[in-house]
Short mmCIF file of C-alpha atoms and ligand atoms in Angstrom, two decimals:
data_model
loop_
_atom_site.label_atom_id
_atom_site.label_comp_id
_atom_site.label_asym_id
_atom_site.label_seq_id
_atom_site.Cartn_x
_atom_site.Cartn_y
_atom_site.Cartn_z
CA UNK A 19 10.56 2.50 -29.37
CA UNK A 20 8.09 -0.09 -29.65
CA UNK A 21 7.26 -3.22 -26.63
CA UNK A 22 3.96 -4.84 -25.55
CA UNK A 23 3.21 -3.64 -22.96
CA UNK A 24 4.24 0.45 -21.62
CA UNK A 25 4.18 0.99 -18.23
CA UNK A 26 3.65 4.00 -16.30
CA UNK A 27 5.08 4.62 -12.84
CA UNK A 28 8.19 2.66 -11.31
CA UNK A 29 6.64 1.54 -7.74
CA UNK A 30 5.78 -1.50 -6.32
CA UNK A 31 3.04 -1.74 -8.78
CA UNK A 32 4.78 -0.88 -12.16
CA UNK A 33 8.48 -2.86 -10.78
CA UNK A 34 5.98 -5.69 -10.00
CA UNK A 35 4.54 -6.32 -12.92
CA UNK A 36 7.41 -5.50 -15.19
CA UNK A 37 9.37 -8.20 -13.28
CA UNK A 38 6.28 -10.91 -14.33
CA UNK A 39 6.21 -9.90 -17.60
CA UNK A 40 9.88 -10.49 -17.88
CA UNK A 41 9.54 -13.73 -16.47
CA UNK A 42 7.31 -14.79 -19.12
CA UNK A 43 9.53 -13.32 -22.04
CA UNK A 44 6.76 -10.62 -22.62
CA UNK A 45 8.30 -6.89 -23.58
CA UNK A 46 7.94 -4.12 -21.66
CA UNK A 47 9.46 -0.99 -20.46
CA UNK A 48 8.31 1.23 -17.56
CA UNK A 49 8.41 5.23 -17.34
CA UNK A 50 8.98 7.33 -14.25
CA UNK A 51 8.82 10.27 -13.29
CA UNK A 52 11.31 10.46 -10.90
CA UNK A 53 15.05 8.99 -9.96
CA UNK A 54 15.56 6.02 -8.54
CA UNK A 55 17.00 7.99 -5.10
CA UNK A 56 13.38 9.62 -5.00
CA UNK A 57 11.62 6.43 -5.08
CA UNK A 58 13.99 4.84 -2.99
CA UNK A 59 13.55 8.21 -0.51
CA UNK A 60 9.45 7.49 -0.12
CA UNK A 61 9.20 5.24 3.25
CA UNK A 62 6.02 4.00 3.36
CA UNK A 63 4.39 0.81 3.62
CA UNK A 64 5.75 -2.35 6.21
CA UNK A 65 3.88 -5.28 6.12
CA UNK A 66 3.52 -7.84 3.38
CA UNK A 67 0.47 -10.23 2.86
CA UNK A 68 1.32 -13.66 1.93
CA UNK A 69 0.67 -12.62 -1.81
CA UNK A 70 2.87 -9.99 -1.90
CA UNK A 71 5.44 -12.56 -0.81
CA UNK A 72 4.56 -14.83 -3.29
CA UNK A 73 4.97 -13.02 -5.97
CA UNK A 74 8.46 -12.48 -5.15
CA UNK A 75 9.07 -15.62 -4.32
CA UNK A 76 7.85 -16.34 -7.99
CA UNK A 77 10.16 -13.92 -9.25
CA UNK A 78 13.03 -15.15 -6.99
CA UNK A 79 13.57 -11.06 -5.68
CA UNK A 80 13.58 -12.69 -1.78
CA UNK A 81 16.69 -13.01 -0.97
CA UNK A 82 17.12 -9.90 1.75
CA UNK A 83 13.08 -11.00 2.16
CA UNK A 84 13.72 -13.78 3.92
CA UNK A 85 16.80 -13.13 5.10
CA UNK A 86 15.81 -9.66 7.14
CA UNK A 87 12.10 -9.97 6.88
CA UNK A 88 10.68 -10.92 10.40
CA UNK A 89 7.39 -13.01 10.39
CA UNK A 90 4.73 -11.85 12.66
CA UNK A 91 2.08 -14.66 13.74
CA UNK A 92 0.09 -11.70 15.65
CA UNK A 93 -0.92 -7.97 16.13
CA UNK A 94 -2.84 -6.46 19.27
CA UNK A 95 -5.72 -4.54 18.96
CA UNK A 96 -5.14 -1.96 22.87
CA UNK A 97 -7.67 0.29 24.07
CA UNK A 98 -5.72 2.07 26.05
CA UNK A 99 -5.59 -0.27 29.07
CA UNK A 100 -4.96 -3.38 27.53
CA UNK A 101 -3.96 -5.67 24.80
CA UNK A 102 -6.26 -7.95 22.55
CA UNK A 103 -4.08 -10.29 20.39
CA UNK A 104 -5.39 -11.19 17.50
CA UNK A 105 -3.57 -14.58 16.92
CA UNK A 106 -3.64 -14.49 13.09
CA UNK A 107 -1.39 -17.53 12.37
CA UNK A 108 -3.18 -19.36 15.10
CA UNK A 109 -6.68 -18.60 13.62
CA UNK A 110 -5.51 -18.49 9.72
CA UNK A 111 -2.46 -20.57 9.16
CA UNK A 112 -0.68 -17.50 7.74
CA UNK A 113 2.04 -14.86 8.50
CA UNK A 114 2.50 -11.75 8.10
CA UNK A 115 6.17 -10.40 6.86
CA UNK A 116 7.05 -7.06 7.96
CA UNK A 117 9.78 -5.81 5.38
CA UNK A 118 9.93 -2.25 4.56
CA UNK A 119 8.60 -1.18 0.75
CA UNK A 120 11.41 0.75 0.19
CA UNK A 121 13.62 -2.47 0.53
CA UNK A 122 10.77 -3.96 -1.82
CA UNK A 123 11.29 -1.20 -4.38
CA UNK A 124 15.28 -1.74 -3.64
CA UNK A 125 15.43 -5.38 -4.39
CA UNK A 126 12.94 -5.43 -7.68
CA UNK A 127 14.90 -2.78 -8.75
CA UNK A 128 17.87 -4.13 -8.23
CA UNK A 129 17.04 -6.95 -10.14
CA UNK A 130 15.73 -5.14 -13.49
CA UNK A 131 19.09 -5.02 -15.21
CA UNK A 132 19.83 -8.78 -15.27
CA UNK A 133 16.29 -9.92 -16.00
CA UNK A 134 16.52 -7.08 -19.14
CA UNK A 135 13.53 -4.32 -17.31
CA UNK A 136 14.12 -1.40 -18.87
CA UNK A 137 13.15 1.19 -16.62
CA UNK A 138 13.39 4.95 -17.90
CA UNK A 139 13.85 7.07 -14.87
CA UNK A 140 13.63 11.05 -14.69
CA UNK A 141 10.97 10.72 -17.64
CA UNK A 142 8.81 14.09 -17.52
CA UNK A 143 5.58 14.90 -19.23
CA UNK A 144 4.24 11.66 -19.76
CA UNK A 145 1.18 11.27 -22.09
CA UNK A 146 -0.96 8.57 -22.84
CA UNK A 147 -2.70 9.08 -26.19
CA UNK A 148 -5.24 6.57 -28.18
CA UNK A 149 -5.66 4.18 -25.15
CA UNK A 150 -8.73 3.18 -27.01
CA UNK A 151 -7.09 1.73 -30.41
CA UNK A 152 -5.43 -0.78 -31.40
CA UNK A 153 -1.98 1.29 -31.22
CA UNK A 154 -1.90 3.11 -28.43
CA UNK A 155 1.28 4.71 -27.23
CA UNK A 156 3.22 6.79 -24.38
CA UNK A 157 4.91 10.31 -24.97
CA UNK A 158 7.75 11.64 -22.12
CA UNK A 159 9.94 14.15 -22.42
CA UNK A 160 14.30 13.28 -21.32
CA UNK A 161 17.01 15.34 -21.88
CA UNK A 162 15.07 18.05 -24.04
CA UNK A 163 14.02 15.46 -26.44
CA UNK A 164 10.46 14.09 -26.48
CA UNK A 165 10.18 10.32 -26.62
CA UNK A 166 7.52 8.27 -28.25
CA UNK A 167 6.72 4.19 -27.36
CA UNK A 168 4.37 2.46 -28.99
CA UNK A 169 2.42 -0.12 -27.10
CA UNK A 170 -0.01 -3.21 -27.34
CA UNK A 171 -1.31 -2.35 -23.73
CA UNK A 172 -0.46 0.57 -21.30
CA UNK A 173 -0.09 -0.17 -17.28
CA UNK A 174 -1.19 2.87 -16.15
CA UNK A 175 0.56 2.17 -12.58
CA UNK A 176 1.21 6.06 -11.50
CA UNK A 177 -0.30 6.08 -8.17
CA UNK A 178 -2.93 8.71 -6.76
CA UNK A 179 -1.27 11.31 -8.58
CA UNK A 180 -0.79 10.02 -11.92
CA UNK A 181 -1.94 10.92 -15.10
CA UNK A 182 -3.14 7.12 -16.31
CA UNK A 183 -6.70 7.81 -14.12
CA UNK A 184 -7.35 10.72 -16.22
CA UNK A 185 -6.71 9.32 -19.58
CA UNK A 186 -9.86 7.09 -18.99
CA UNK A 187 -13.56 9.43 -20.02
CA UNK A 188 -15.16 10.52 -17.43
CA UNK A 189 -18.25 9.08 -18.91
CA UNK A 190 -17.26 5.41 -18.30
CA UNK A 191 -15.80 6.32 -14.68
CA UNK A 192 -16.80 6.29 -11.99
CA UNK A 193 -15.33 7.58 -8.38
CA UNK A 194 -15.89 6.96 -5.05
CA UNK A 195 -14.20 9.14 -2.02
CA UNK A 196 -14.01 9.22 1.35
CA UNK A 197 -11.33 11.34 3.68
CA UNK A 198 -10.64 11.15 6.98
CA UNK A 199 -10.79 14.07 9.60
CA UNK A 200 -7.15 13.48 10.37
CA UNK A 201 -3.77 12.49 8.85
CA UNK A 202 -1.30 9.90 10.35
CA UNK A 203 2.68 11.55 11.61
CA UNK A 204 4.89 8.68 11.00
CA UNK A 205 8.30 8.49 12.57
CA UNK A 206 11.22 6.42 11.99
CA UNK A 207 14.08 5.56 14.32
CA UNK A 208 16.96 3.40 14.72
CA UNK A 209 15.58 1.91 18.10
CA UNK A 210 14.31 -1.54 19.01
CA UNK A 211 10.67 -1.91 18.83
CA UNK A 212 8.58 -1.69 22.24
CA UNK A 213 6.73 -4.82 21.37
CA UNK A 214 7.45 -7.86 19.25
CA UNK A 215 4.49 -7.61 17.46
CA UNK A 216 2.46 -4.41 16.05
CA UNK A 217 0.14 -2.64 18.07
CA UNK A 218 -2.94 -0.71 16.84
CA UNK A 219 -4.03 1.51 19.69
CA UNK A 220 -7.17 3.69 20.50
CA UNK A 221 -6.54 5.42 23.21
CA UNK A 222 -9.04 8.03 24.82
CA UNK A 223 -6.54 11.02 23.19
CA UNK A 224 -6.69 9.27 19.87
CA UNK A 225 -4.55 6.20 17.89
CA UNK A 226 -1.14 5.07 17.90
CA UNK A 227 0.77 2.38 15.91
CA UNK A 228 3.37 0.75 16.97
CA UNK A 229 5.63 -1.18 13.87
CA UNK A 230 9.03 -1.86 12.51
CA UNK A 231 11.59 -2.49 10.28
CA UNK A 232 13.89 -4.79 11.63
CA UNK A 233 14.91 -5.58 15.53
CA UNK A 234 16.80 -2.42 15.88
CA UNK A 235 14.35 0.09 13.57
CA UNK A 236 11.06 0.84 14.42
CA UNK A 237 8.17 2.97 12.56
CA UNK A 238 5.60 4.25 14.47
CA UNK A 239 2.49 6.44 13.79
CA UNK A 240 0.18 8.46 15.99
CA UNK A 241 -3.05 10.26 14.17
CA UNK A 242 -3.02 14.34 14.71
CA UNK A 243 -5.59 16.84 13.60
CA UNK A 244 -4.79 17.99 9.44
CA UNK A 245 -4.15 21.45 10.74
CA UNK A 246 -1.04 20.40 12.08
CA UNK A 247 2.75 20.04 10.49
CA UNK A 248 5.76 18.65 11.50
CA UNK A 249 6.73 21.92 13.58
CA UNK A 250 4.18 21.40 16.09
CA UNK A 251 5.52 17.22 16.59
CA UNK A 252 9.54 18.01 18.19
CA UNK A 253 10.35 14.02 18.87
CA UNK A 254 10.08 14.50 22.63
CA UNK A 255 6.25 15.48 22.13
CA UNK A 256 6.33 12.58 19.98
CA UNK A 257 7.67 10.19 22.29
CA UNK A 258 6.15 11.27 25.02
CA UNK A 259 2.08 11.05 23.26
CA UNK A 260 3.25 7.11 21.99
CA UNK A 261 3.60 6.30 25.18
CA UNK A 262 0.30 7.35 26.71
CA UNK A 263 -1.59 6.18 23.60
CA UNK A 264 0.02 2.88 23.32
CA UNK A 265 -0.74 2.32 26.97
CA UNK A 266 1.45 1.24 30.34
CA UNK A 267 2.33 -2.26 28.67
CA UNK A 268 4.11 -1.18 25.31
CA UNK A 269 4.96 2.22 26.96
CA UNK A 270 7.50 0.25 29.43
CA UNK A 271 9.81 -0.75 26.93
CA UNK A 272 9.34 2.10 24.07
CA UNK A 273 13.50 3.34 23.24
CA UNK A 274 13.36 6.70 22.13
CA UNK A 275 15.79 8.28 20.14
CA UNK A 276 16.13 10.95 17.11
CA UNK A 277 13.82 10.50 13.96
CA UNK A 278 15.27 9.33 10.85
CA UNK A 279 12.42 10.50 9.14
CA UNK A 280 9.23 12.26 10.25
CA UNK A 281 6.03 12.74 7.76
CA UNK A 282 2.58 13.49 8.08
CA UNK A 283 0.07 12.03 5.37
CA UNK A 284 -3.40 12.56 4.75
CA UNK A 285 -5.79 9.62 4.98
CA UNK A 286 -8.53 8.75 2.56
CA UNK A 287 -10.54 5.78 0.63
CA UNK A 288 -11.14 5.93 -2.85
CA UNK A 289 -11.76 3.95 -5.78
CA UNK A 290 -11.92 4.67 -9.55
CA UNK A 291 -13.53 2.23 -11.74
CA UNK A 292 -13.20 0.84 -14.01
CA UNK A 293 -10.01 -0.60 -13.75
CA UNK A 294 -9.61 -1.23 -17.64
CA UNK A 295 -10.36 0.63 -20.29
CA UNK A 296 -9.92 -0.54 -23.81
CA UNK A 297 -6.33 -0.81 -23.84
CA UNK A 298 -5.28 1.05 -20.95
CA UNK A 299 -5.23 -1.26 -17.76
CA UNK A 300 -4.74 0.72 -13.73
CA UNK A 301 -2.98 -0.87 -10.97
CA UNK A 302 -2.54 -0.11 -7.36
CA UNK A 303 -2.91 3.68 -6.48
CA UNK A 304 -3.68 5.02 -9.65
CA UNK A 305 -7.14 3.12 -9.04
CA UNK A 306 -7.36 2.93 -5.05
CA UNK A 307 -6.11 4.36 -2.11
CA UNK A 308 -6.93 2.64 1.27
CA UNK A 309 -6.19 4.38 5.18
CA UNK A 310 -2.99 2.54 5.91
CA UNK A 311 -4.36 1.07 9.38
CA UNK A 312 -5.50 -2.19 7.79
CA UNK A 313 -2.11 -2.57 5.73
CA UNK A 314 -3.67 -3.00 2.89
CA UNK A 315 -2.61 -0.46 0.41
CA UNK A 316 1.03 -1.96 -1.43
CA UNK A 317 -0.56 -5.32 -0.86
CA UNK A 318 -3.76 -4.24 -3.22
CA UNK A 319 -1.08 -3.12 -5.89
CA UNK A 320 0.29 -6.67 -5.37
CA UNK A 321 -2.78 -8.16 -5.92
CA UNK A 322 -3.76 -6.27 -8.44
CA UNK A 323 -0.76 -7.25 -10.49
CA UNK A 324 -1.24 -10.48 -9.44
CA UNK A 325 -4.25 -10.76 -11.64
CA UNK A 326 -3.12 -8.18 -14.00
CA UNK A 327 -0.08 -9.83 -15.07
CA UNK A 328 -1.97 -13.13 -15.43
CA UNK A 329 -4.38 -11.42 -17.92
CA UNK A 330 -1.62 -10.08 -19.97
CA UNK A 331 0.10 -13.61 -19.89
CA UNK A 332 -2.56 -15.26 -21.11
CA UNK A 333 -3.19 -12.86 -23.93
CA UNK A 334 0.32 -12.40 -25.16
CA UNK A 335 1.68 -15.85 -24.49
CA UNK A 336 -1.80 -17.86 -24.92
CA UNK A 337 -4.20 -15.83 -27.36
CA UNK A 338 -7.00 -15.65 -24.40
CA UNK A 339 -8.26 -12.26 -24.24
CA UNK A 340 -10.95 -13.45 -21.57
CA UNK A 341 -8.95 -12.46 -18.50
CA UNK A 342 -8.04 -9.15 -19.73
CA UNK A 343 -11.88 -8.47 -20.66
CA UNK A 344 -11.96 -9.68 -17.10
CA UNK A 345 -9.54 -7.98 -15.59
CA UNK A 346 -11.39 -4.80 -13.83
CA UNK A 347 -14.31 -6.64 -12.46
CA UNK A 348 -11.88 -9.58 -11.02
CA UNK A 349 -9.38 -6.75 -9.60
CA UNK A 350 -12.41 -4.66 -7.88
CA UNK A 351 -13.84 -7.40 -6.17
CA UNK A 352 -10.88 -7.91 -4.27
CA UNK A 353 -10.04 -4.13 -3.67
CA UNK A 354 -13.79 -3.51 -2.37
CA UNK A 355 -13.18 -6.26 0.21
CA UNK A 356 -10.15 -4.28 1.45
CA UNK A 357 -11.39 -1.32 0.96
CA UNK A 358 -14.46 -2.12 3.64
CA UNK A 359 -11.32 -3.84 6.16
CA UNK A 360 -9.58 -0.70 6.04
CA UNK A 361 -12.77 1.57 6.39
CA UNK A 362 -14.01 -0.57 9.46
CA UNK A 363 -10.21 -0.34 11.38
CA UNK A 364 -10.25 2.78 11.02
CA UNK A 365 -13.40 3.70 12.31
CA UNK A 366 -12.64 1.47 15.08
CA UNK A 367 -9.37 2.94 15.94
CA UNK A 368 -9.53 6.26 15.52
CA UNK A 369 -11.19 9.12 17.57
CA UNK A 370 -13.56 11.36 15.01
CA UNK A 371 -14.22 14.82 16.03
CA UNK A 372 -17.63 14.18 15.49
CA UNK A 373 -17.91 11.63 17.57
CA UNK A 374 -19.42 11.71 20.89
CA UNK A 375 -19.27 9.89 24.08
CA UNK A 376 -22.05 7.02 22.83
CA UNK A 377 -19.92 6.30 19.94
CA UNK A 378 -16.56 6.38 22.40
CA UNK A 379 -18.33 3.14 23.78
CA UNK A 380 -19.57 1.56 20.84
CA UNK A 381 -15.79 1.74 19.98
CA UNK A 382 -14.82 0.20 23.64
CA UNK A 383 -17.99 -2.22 23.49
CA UNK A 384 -16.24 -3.75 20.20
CA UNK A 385 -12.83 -3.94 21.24
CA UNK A 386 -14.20 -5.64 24.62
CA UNK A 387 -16.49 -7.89 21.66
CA UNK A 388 -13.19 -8.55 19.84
CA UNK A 389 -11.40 -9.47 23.02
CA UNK A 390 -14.08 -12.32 24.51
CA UNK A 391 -14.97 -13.27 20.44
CA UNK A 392 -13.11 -16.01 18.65
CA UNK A 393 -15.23 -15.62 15.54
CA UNK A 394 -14.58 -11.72 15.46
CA UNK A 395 -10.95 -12.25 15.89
CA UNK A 396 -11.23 -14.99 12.96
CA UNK A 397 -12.32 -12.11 10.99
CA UNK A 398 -10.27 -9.33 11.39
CA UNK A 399 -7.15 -12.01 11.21
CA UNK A 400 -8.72 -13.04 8.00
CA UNK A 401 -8.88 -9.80 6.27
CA UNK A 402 -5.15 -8.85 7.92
CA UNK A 403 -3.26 -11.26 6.51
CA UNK A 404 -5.33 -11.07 2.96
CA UNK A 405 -8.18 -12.62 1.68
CA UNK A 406 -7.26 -15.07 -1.16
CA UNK A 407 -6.56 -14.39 -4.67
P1 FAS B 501 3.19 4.40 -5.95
O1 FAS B 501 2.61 5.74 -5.66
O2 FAS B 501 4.04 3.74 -4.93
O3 FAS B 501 4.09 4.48 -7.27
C1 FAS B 501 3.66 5.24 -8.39
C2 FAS B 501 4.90 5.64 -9.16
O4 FAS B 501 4.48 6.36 -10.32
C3 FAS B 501 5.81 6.58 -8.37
O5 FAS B 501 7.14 6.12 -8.39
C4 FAS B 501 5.65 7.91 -9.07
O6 FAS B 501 6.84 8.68 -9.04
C5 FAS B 501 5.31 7.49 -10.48
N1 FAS B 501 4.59 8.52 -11.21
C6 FAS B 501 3.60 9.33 -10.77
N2 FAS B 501 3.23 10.19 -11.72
C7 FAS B 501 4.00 9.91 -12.83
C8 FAS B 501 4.09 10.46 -14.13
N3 FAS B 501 3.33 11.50 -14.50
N4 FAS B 501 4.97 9.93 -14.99
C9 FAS B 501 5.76 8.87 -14.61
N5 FAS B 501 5.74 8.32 -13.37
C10 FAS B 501 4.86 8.84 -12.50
N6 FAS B 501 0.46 1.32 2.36
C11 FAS B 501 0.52 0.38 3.33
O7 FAS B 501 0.17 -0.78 3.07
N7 FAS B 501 0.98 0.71 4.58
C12 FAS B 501 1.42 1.98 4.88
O8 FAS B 501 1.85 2.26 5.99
C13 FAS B 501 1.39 2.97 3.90
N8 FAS B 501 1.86 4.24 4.16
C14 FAS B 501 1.82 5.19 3.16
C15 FAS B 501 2.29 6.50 3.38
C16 FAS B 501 2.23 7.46 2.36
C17 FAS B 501 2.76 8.86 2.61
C18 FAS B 501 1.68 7.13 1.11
C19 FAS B 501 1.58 8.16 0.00
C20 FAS B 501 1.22 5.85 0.88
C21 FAS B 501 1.29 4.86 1.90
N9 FAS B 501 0.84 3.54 1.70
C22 FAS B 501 0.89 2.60 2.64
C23 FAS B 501 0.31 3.16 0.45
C24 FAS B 501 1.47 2.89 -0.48
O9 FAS B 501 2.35 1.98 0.11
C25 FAS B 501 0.89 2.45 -1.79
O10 FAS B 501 -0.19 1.56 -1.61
C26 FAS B 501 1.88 1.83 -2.71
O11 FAS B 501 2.98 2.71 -2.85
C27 FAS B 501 1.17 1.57 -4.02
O12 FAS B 501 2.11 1.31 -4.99
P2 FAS B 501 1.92 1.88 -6.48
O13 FAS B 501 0.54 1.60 -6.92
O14 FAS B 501 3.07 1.36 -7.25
O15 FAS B 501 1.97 3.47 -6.35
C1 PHB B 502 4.29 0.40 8.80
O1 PHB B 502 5.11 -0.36 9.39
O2 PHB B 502 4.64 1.39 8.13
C2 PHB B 502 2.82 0.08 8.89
C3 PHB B 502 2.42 -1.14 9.41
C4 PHB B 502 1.07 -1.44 9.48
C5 PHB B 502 0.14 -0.51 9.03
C6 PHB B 502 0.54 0.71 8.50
C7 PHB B 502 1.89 1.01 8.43
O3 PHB B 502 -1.19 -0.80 9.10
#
């Protein structure tokens, strides 16, 4: 098979730009490793910066977005007693959308067939090979016979896991780490949210999110040493530690009721640059991975693309090859910004083991700051709803 541009990985990253491409009559075909019920199965992300939006607006996938999407003008900041709002529409002019990413990854997949995205589920084995020529090309294995595409460009959109990271030398990369002491249990259940908007909540026994998914789902999180599992979390212990964390206020009206789904994930920051090499360009996970607290981490793969699919655009469809030269550096400087949000939140929010009771009260000291502070809540609303393109 031969196309312009191969790309690897089929989640919001690789569906996203696939769908832009399309749009501007470029070729392309994405590869993944899975079935679309196993992508469909991750729940994950919930809230959607105005770009994200955007970009399906410009693709015209926002139907259900706007139909079951609910627009949130605020989030509170609690610590424990109270809550700080942090009125983000007031202070930026922008919403947030919470929206679920697996109804993202429904509705761009959705749309694939009509808008002629080939997307080759259930491929195994991918491999990238001479990412630095002129002809590079994608290998996969499907139904016992291997598989060969030759590209112009690969999209190396495979997440943490991937292989597209790897195919770059390690003597152009470079990586940065960080990873938390702690991992965040997520539960999902078919009961009305306790507040209208999110809460972020660091409470003297650690943090607690409260979310959504629509007026009658709600997601939330608590953080829990690594050394636990599921087994230790029944829902009643669950229920029972959102309420103290989240406080009297949100724990008045918290509906319990049986999880839909329950998962614990491990939290870290990283970033791999660069973001490009020769012909082999990384999007969204398979370059970064942000602590969820700051929301940032399906919006960077929509930003990412955002400028990604630009670059390829103009080369294909204009003869510019300045923004793909440009791509990595224009891509980083954005994902370093949200990279530092996310950092910051979560060293606000969260209770490290290390910590003692001097940094307890630097933590309370700058929630009380945040609280009295219209210029500090101007910036964490800035960086919430996402800093421009
Ligand atoms: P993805 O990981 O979504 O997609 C990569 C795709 O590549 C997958 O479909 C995978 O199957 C495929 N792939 C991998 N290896 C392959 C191979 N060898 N061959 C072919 N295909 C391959 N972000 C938030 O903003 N808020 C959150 O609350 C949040 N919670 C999260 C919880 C968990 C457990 C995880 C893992 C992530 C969470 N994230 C959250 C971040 C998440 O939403 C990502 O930022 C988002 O999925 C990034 O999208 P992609 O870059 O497309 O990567
Ligand atoms: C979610 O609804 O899953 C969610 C919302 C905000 C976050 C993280 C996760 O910061």
């Amino acid at each position: 098979m031969k196309t312009q541009v191969a790309i690897v990985g089929a989640g919001p990253a690789g569906l996203l730009l696939g769908h832009l491409l399309r749009l501007e009559g470029i070729e392309c075909v994405i590869v993944e490793r899975q079935s679309p019920e196993y992508v469909l199965g991750r729940i994950r992300a919930g809230v959607l910066e105005r770009t994200t939006t955007d970009l399906l607006d410009r693709l015209g996938v926002n139907e259900r977005l706007h139909a079951e999407g609910l627009q949130e003008a605020g989030f509170a900041l609690a610590d424990g007693e109270r809550l700080i709002r942090i009125d983000t529409h007031g202070l930026t002019g922008k919403y947030v959308t919470v929206y679920g990413q697996t109804e993202v990854t429904r509705d761009l997949m959705s749309a694939a067939p009509s808008r002629g995205l080939e997307i080759i589920y259930e491929a195994m084995n991918v491999g990238l090979h001479d990412v630095d020529k002129e002809a590079p090309y994608l290998t996969y294995t499907k139904d016992g016979h291997t598989h060969q595409i030759d590209a112009q460009f690969i999209a190396g959109c495979d997440g943490y896991h991937g292989p597209s990271r790897k195919a770059i030398p390690a003597t152009v990369a470079s990586e940065f780490e960080l990873e938390y002491p702690f991992g965040w249990l997520g539960i999902l259940a078919d009961v009305p949210p306790c507040h209208e908007e999110l809460i972020y909540a660091n409470h003297e026994r650690g943090f607690a999110l409260a979310s959504m998914r629509s007026k009658t789902r709600s997601r939330y999180y608590i953080d829990v040493p690594l050394t636990e599992t599921l087994e230790d979390w029944p829902d009643e212990r669950m229920w029972n530690e959102l309420a103290i964390r989240l406080g009297p206020e949100a724990a008045a009206n918290i509906t319990c009721g049986p999880a839909i789904e329950k998962s614990i994930a491990p939290l870290r920051s990283f970033v791999f640059e660069p973001m490009r090499h020769e012909r082999l360009l990384l999007a969204g996970d398979a370059a970064h991975i942000v602590p969820p607290t700051g929301a940032k981490g399906l919006n960077l793969a929509a930003s990412d693309v955002a400028y990604l699919s630009d670059a390829l655009i103009s080369y294909f469809n204009k003869n510019d090859h300045d923004a793909i030269a440009a791509y990595s550096d224009r891509a980083l400087a954005r994902v370093w910004k949200s990279e530092r949000f996310s950092w910051s939140l979560t060293k606000l929010m969260h209770r490290f083991p290390e910590d003692g009771p001097f940094e307890r009260q630097m933590q309370l000291a700058e929630l009380d700051y945040i609280a009295n502070s219209v210029s500090a809540q101007t910036s964490i609303a800035e960086n919430y709803v996402g800093l421009a393109l």
